[in-house]
mmCIF file of C-alpha atoms and ligand atoms in Angstrom:
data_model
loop_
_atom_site.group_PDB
_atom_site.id
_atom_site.type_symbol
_atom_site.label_atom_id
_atom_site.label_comp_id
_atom_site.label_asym_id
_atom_site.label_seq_id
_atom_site.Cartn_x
_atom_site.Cartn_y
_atom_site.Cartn_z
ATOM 1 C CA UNK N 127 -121.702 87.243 59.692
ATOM 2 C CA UNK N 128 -118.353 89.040 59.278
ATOM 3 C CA UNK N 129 -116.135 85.392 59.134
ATOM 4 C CA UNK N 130 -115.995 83.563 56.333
ATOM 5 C CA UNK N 131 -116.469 79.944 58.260
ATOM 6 C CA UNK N 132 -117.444 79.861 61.997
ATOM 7 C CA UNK N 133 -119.084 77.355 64.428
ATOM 8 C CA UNK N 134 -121.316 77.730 66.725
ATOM 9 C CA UNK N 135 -120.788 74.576 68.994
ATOM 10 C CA UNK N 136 -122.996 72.451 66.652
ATOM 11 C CA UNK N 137 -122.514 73.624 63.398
ATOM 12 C CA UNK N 138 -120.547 74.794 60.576
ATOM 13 C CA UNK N 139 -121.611 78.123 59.273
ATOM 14 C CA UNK N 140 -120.270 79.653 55.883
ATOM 15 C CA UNK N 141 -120.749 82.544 53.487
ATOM 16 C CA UNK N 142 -121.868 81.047 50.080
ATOM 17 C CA UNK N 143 -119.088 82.105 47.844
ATOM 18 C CA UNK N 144 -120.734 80.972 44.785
ATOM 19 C CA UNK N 145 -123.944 83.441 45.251
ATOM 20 C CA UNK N 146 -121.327 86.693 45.964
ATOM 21 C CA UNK N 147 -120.838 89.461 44.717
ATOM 22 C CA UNK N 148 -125.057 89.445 44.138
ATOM 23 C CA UNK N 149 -126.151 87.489 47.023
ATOM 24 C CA UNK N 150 -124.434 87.378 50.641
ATOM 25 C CA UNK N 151 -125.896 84.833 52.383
ATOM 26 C CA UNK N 152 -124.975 82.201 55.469
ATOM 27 C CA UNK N 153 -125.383 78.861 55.026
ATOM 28 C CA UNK N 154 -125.504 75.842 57.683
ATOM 29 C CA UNK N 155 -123.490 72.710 57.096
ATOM 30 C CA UNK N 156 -124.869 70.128 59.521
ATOM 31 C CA UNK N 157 -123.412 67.139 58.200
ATOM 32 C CA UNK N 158 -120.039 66.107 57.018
ATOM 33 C CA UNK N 159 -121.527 65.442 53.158
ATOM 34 C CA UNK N 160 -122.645 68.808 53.140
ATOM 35 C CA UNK N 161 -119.687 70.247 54.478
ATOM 36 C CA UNK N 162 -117.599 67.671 51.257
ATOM 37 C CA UNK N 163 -120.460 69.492 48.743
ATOM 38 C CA UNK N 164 -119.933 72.869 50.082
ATOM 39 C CA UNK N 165 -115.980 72.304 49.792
ATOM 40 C CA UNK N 166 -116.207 70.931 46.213
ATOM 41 C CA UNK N 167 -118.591 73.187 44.666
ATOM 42 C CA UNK N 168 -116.007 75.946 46.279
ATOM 43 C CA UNK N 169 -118.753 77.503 48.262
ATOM 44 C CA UNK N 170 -116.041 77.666 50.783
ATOM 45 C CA UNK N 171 -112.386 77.909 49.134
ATOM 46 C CA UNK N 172 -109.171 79.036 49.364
ATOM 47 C CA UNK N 173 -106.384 77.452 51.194
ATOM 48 C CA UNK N 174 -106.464 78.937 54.744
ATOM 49 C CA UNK N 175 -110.447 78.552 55.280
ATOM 50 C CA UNK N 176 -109.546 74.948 53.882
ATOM 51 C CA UNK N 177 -107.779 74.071 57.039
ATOM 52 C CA UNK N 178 -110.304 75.767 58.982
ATOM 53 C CA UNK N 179 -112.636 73.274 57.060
ATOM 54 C CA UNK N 180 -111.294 70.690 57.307
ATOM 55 C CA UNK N 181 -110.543 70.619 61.322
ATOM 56 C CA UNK N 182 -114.171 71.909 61.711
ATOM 57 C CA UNK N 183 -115.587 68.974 59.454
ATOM 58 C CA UNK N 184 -114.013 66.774 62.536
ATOM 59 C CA UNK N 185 -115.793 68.139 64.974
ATOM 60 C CA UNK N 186 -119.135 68.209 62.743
ATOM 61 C CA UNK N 187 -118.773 64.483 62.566
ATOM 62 C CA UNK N 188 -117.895 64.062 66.279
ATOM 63 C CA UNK N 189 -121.106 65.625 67.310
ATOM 64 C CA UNK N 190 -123.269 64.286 64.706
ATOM 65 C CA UNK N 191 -121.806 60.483 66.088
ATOM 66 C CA UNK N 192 -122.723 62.079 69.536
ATOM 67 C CA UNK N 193 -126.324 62.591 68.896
ATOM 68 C CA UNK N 194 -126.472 58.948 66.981
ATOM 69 C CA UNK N 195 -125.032 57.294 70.439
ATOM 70 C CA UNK N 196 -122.385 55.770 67.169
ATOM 71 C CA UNK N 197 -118.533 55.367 67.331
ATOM 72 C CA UNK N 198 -116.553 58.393 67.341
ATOM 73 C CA UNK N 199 -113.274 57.077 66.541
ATOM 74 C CA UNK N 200 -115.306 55.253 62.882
ATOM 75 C CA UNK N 201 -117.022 58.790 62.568
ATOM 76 C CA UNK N 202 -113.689 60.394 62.867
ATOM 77 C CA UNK N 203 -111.791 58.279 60.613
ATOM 78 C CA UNK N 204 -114.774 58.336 57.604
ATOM 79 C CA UNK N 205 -115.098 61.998 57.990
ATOM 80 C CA UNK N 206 -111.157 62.689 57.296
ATOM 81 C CA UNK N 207 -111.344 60.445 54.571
ATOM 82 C CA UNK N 208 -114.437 61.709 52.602
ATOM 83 C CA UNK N 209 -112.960 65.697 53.027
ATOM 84 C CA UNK N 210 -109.204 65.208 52.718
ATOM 85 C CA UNK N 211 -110.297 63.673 49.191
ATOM 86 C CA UNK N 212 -112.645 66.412 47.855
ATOM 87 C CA UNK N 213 -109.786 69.153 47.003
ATOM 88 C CA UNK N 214 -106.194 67.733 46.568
ATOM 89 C CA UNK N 215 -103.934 70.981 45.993
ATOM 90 C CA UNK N 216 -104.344 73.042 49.042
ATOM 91 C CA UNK N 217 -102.150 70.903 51.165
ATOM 92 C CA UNK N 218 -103.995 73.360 54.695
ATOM 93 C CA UNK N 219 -107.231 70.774 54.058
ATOM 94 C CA UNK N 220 -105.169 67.421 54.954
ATOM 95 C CA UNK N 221 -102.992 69.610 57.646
ATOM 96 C CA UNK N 222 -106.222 70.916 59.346
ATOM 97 C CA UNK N 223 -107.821 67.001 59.316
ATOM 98 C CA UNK N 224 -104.182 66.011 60.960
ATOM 99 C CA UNK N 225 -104.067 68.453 63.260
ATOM 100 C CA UNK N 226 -107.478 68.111 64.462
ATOM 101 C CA UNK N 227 -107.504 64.522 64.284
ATOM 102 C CA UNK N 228 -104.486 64.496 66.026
ATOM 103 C CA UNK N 229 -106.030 65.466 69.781
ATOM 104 C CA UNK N 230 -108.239 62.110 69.109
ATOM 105 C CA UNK N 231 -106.154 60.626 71.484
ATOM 106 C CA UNK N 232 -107.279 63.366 74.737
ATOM 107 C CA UNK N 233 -110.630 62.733 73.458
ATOM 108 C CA UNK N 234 -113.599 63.947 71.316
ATOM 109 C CA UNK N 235 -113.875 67.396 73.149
ATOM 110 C CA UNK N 236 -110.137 67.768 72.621
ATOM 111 C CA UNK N 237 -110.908 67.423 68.528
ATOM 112 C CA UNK N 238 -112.984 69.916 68.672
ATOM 113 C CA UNK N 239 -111.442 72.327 70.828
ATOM 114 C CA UNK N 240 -108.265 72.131 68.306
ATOM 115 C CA UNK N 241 -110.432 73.006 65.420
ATOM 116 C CA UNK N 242 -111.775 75.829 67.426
ATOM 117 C CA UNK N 243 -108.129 76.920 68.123
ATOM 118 C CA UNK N 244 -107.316 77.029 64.672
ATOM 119 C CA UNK N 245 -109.852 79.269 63.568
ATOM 120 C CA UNK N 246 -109.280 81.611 66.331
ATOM 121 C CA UNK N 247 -105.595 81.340 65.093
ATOM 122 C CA UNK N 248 -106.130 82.050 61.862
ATOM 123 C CA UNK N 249 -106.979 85.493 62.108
ATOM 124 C CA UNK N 250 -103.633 86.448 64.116
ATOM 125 C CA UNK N 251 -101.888 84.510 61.938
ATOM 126 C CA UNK N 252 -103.230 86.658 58.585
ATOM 127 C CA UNK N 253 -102.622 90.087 60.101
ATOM 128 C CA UNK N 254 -98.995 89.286 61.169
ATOM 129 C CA UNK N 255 -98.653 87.821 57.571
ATOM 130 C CA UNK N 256 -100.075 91.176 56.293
ATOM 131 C CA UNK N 257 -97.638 93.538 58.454
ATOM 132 C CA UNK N 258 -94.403 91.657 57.157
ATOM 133 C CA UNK N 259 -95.640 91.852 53.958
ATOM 134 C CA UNK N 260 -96.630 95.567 54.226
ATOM 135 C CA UNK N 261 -93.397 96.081 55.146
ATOM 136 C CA UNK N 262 -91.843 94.484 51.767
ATOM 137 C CA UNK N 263 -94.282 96.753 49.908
ATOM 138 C CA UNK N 264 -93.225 99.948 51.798
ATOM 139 C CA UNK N 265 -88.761 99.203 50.949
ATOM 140 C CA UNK N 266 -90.522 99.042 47.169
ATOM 141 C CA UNK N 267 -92.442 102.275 47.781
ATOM 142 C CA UNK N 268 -89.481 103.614 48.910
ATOM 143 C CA UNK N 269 -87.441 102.848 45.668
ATOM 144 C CA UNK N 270 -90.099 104.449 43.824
ATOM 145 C CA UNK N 271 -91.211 107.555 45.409
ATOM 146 C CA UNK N 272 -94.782 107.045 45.049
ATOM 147 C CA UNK N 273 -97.755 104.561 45.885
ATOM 148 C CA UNK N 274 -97.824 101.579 44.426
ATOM 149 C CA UNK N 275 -99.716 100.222 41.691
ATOM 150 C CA UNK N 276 -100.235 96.250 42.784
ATOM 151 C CA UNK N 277 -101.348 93.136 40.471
ATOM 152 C CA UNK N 278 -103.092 90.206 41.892
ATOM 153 C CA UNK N 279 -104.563 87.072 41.366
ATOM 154 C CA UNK N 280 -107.941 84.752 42.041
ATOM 155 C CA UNK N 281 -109.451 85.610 45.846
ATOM 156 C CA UNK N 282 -106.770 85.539 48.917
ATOM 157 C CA UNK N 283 -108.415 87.628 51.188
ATOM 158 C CA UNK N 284 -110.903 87.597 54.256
ATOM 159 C CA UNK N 285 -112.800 85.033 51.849
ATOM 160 C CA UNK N 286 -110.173 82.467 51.450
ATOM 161 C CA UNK N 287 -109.625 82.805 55.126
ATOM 162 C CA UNK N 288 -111.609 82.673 58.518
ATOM 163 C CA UNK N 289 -110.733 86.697 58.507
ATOM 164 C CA UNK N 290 -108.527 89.325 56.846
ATOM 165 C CA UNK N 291 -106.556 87.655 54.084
ATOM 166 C CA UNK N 292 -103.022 86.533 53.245
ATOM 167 C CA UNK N 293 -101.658 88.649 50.024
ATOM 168 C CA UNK N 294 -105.098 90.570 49.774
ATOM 169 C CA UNK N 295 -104.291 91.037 53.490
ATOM 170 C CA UNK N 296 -100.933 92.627 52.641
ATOM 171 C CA UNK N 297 -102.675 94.673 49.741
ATOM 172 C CA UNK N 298 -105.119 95.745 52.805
ATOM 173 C CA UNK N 299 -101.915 96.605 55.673
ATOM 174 C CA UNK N 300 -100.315 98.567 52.412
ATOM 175 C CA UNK N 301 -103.460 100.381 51.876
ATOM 176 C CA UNK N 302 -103.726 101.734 55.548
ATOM 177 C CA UNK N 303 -100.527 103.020 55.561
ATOM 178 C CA UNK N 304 -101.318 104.955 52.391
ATOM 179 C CA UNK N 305 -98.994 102.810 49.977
ATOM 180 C CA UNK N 306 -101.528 101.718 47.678
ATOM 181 C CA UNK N 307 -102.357 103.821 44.396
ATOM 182 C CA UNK N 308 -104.191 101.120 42.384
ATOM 183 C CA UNK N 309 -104.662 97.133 42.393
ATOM 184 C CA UNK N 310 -105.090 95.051 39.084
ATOM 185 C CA UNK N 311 -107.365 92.028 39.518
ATOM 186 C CA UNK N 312 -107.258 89.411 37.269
ATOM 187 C CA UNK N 313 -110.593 87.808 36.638
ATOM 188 C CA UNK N 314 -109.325 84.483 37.257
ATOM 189 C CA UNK N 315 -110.720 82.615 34.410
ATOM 190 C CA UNK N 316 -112.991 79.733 34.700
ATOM 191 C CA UNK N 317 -114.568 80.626 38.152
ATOM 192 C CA UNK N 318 -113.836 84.357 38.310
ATOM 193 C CA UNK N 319 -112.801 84.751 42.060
ATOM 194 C CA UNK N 320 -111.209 87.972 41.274
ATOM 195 C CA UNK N 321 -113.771 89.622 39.208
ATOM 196 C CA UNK N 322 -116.748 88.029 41.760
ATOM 197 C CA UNK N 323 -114.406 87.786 45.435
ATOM 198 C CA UNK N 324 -111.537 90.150 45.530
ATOM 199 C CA UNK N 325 -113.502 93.006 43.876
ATOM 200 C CA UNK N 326 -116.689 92.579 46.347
ATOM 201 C CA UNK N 327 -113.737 92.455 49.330
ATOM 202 C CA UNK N 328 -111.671 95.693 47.756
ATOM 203 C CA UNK N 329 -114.897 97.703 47.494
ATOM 204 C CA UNK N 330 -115.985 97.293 51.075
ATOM 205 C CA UNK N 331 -112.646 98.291 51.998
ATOM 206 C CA UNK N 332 -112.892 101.587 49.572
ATOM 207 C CA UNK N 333 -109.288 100.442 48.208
ATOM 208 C CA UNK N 334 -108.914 101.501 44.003
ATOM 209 C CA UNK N 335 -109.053 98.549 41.810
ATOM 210 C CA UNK N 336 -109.770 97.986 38.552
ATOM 211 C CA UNK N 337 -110.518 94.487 36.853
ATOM 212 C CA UNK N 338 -108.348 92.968 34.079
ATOM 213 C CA UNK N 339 -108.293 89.195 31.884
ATOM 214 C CA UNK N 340 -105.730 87.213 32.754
ATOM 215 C CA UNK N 341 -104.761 87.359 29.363
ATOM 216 C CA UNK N 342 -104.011 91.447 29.984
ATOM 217 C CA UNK N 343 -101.866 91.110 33.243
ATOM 218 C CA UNK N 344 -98.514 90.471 31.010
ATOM 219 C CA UNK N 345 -98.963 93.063 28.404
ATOM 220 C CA UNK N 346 -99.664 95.867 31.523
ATOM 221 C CA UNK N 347 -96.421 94.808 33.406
ATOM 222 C CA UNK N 348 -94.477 94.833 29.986
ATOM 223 C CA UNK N 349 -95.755 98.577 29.701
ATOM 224 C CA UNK N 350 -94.843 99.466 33.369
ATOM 225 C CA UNK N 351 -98.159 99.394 34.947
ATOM 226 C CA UNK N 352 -97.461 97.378 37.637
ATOM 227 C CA UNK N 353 -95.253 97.793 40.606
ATOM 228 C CA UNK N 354 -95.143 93.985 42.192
ATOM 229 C CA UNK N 355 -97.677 91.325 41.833
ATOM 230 C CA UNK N 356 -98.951 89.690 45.183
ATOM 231 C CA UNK N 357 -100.594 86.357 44.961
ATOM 232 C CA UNK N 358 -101.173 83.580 47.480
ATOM 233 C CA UNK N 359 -100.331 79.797 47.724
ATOM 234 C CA UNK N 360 -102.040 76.836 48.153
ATOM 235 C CA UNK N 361 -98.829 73.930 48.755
ATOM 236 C CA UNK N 362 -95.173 75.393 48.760
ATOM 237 C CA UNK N 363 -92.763 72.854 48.353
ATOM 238 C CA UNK N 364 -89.625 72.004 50.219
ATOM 239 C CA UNK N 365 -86.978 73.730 47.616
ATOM 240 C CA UNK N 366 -89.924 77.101 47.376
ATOM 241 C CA UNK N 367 -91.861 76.064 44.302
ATOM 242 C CA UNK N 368 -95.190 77.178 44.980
ATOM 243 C CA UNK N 369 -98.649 75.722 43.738
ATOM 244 C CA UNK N 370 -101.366 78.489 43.484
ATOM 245 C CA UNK N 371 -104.302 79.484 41.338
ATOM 246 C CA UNK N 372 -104.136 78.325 37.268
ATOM 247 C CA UNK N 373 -102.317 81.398 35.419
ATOM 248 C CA UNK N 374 -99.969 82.133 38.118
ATOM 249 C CA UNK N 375 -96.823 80.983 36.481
ATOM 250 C CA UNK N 376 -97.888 83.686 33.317
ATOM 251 C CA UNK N 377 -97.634 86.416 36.016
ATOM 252 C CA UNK N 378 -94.519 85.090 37.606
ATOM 253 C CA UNK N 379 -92.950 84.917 34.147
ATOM 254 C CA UNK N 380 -94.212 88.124 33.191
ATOM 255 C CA UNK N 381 -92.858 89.604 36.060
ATOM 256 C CA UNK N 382 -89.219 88.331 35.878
ATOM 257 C CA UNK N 383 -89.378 89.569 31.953
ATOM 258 C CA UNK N 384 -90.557 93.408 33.339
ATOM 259 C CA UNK N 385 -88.008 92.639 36.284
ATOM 260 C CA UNK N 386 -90.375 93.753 39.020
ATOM 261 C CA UNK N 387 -91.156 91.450 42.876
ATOM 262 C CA UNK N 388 -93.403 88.250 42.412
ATOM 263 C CA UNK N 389 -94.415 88.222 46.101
ATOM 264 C CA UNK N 390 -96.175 84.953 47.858
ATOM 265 C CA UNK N 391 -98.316 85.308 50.892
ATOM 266 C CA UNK N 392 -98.865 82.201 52.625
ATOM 267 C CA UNK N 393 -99.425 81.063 55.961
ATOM 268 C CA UNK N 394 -96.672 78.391 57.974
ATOM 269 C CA UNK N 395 -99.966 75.621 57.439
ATOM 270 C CA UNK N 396 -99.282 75.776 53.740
ATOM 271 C CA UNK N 397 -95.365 75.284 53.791
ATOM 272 C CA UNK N 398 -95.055 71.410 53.165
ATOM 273 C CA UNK N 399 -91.626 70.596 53.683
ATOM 274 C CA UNK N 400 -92.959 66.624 52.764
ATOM 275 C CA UNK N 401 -93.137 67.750 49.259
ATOM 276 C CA UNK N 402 -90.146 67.971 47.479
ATOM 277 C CA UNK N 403 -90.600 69.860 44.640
ATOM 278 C CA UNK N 404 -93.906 71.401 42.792
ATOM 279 C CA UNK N 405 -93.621 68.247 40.309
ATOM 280 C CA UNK N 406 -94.501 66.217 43.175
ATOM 281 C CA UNK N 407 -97.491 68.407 44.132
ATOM 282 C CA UNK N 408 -100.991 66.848 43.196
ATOM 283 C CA UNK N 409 -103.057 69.626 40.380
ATOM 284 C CA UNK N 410 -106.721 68.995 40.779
ATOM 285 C CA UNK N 411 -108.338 68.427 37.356
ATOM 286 C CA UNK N 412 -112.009 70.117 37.494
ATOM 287 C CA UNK N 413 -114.972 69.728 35.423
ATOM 288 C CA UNK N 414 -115.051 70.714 31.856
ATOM 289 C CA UNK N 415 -117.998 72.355 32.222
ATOM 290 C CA UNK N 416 -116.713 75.182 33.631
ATOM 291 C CA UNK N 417 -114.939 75.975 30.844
ATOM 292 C CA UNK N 418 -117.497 75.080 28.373
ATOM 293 C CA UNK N 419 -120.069 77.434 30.000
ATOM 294 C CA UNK N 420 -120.374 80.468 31.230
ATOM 295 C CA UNK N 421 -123.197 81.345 34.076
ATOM 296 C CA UNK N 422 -124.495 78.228 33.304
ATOM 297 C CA UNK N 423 -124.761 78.793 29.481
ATOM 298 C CA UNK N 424 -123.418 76.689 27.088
ATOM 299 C CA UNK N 425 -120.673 78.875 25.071
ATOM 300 C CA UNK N 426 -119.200 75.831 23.398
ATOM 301 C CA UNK N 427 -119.850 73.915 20.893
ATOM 302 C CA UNK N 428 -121.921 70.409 21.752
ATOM 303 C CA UNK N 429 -119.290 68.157 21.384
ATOM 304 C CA UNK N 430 -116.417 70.234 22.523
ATOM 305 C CA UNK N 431 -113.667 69.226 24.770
ATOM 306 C CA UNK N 432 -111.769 70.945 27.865
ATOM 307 C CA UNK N 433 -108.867 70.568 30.032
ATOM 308 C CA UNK N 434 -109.377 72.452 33.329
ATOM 309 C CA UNK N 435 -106.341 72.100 35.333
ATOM 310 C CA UNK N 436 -107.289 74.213 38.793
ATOM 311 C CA UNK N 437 -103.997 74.907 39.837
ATOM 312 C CA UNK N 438 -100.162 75.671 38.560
ATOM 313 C CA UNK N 439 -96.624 75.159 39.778
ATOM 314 C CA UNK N 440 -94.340 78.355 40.020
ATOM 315 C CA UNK N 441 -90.568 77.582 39.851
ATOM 316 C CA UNK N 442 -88.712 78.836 43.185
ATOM 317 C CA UNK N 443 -86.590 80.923 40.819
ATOM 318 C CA UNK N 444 -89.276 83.253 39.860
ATOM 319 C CA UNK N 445 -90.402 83.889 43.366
ATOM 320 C CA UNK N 446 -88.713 87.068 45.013
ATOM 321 C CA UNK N 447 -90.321 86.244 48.229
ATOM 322 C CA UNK N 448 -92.502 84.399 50.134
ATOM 323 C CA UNK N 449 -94.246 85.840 53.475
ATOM 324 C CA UNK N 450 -95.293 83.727 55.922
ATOM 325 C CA UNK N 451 -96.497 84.954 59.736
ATOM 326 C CA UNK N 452 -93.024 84.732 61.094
ATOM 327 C CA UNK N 453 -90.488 85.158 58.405
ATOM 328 C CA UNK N 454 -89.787 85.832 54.870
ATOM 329 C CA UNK N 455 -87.693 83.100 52.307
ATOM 330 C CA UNK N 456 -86.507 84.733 49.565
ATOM 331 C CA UNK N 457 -86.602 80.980 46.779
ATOM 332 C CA UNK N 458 -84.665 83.466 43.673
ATOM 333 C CA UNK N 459 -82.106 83.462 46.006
ATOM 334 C CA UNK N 460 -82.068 79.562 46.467
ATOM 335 C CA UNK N 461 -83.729 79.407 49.944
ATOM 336 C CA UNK N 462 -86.567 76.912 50.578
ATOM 337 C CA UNK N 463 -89.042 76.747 53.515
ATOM 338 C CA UNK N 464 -87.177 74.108 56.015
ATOM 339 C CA UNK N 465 -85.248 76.288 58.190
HETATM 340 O O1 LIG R 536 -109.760 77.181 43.797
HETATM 341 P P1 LIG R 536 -109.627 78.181 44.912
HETATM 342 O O2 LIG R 536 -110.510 79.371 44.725
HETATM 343 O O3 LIG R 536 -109.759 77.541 46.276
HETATM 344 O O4 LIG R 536 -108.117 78.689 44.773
HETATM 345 C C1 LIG R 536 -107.637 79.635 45.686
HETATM 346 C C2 LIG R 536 -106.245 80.067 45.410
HETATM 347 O O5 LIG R 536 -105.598 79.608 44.502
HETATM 348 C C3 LIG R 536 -105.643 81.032 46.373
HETATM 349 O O6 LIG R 536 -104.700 81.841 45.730
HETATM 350 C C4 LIG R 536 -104.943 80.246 47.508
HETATM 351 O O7 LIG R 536 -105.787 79.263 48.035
HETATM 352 C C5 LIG R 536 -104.476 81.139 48.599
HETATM 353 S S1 LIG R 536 -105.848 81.811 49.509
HETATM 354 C C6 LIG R 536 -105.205 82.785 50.745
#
C-alpha cells in the first residue's frame, strides 16, 4: 500500500505509524471506534491525513448503519462527534467531518463520495504545495550559490498525508531539482516522528539526512548549519500564528536570532480564518506517560510528574512564509490568511 489512508468502498485502510520504521504493515478500521483508537494512539497522524480521517470515518459509519438497517442521519451525527473530539489541534479533522457531513443533505452516497473526493484531492493539493515551495527554496539557493542545507521538524510528509507531503513535500520538489545538500531532522521528542517517520520517508527517497535532538537544532543554526527550516502546520490562525508540532517556536526563534527563512507548509484545509489568534487555538494535553517512558520503559522515577503539551503556537512575526497550494502569505510582513 503506497497511501497512507485509503478506502476501499467498505473500509478504512491505514499504515500503522506506530510499528514504522521496523514494521510496515496495513491495518483495517471497520468501525468508527477503531478508526477514534487508531486516530488517538496516532497510528494515523498528521494534519492533512486528519481530514482525510475524519471525512472517511463518515462514510465508515454510513455503511456500518447500512448493514444494521439503523439511522444514518443518528450514525452520522455520533460518528462526527466521537472523532472531531479525539485530537483537538489539527483544525483539518473537524474541517474534513464538516465537509463530509456537509453533502448529508444529497444523501448518504453523497457523504461518501465527498470523503472520497478529498482524498483524491489531497494528493494534487500536496504536490502544488511542494512546487511553490520549491520555488522559495530555489530564490534562497540562488542567494547562496550552493545546495541547501534544510532543518525540519516531527513527520510532514507522505505519512501525515494521503500522499507526498506538505514541507517534507517541498524538501522532496527541492531535492529533484538538485537543491538539496543535507536535511536536519529533529527527533521530535516524546513520540519521535522525525527520528521513526521522516527518516524511514527520506531514505526511500535516497535524499541526505542526518538526525539531531531538538535540543541541537538552535545551537547548529547559531553556527551556520542551516540554510531555512521547513516545518508544517496543524491550525493557522486568522492574523498567521501558526500551531504545529511541540518545539516549533525554539526553531522559529532560533531562526530569527541566526536571521535565516522559517518556512510553513500547509494546505488551504488548515488555514482557519475562525480563529483569531494562536491564543485562541485549543493545545492538546497528552499522556504523561509518554514522557515518563521510553519504548515502553519506565525512565522516571515512580512518582514523577509530566506536562506533555502536543502542540505550540508560533507568533506570525517569526514566520517568513507560509505555502499553501495556491499562494504564499508572508505573516513577518503583517499578512494573515483571509485574503
Ligand atoms: O501529533 P502529530 O504527529 O499528528 O503532529 C503532526 C505535526 O505537528 C505536523 O507538523 C502537522 O500535522 C503537519 S503534517 C503535514
Amino acid at each position: 500500500m503506497s497511501r497512507t489512508i485509503d478506502w476501499d468502498g467498505r473500509d478504512i485502510l491505514i499504515i500503522d505509524q506506530t510499528r514504522l520504521p521496523h514494521d510496515e504493515r496495513t491495518v483495517r478500521l471497520h468501525r468508527v471506534e477503531e478508526l477514534a483508537e487508531a486516530i488517538t494512539r496516532l497510528r494515523v497522524r498528521g494534519a492533512p491525513a486528519l481530514g482525510v480521517a475524519g471525512a472517511l470515518g463518515l462514510a465508515l459509519a454510513i455503511r456500518r448503519a447500512q448493514e444494521a438497517g439503523q439511522d444514518i442521519g443518528s450514525a452520522v451525527d455520533a460518528a462526527a462527534g466521537t472523532l472531531a473530539a479525539t485530537r483537538p489541534t489539527a483544525t483539518n479533522l473537524a474541517w474534513g467531518i464538516n465537509q463530509a457531513r456537509e453533502a448529508l443533505s444529497a444523501g448518504p452516497e453523497a457523504v461518501v463520495q465527498r470523503a472520497v473526493q478529498l482524498l483524491e484531492a489531497d494528493v494534487a493539493i500536496n504536490r502544488a504545495l511542494a512546487q511553490r515551495g520549491a520555488d522559495l527554496l530555489g530564490e534562497r539557493q540562488a542567494d547562496l550559490g550552493r545546495s541547501l542545507r534544510l532543518l525540519t521538524h516531527c513527520n510532514t510528509g507522505s505519512l501525515a498525508c494521503v500522499e507526498w507531503g506538505t514541507a517534507l513535500g517541498i524538501i522532496r520538489a527541492a531535492h529533484e531539482r538538485g537543491g538539496v545538500a543535507d536535511v536536519l531532522v529533529t527527533e521530535t521528542r516524546p513520540l519521535l516522528q522525525g527520528a521513526r517517520l521522516t527518516t524511514w520517508e527520506l531514505e526511500r527517497l535516497g535524499i541526505p539526512y542526518r538526525v539531531v535532538v531538538d535540543g541541537a537544532a538552535p545551537a547548529l543554526m547559531q553556527r551556520g548549519r542551516v540554510d531555512a527550516v521547513v516545518v508544517g502546520a496543524d491550525r493557522v490562525a486568522a492574523n498567521g500564528d501558526v500551531a504545529n508540532k511541540i518545539g516549533t517556536f525554539s526553531l522559529a526563534l532560533a531562526a530569527r536570532q541566526a536571521a535565516i527563512p522559517f518556512i510553513v507548509a500547509a494546505p488551504e484545509s488548515t488555514l482557519d480564518p475562525a480563529t483569531a489568534t494562536g491564543l485562541d487555538i485549543l493545545i492538546e494535553e497528552r499522556p504523561e506517560d509518554e514522557i515518563l517512558s521510553v519504548n515502553g520503559h519506565r525512565v522516571a522515577p515512580a512518582g514523577a510528574r509530566a506536562l506533555n503539551p502536543a502542540f505550540d503556537v508560533t507568533p506570525a512575526g517569526l514566520v517568513t512564509a507560509i505555502v499553501t497550494e495556491r499562494r504564499v502569505i508572508r505573516p513577518a510582513l503583517g499578512e494573515g490568511v483571509i485574503g
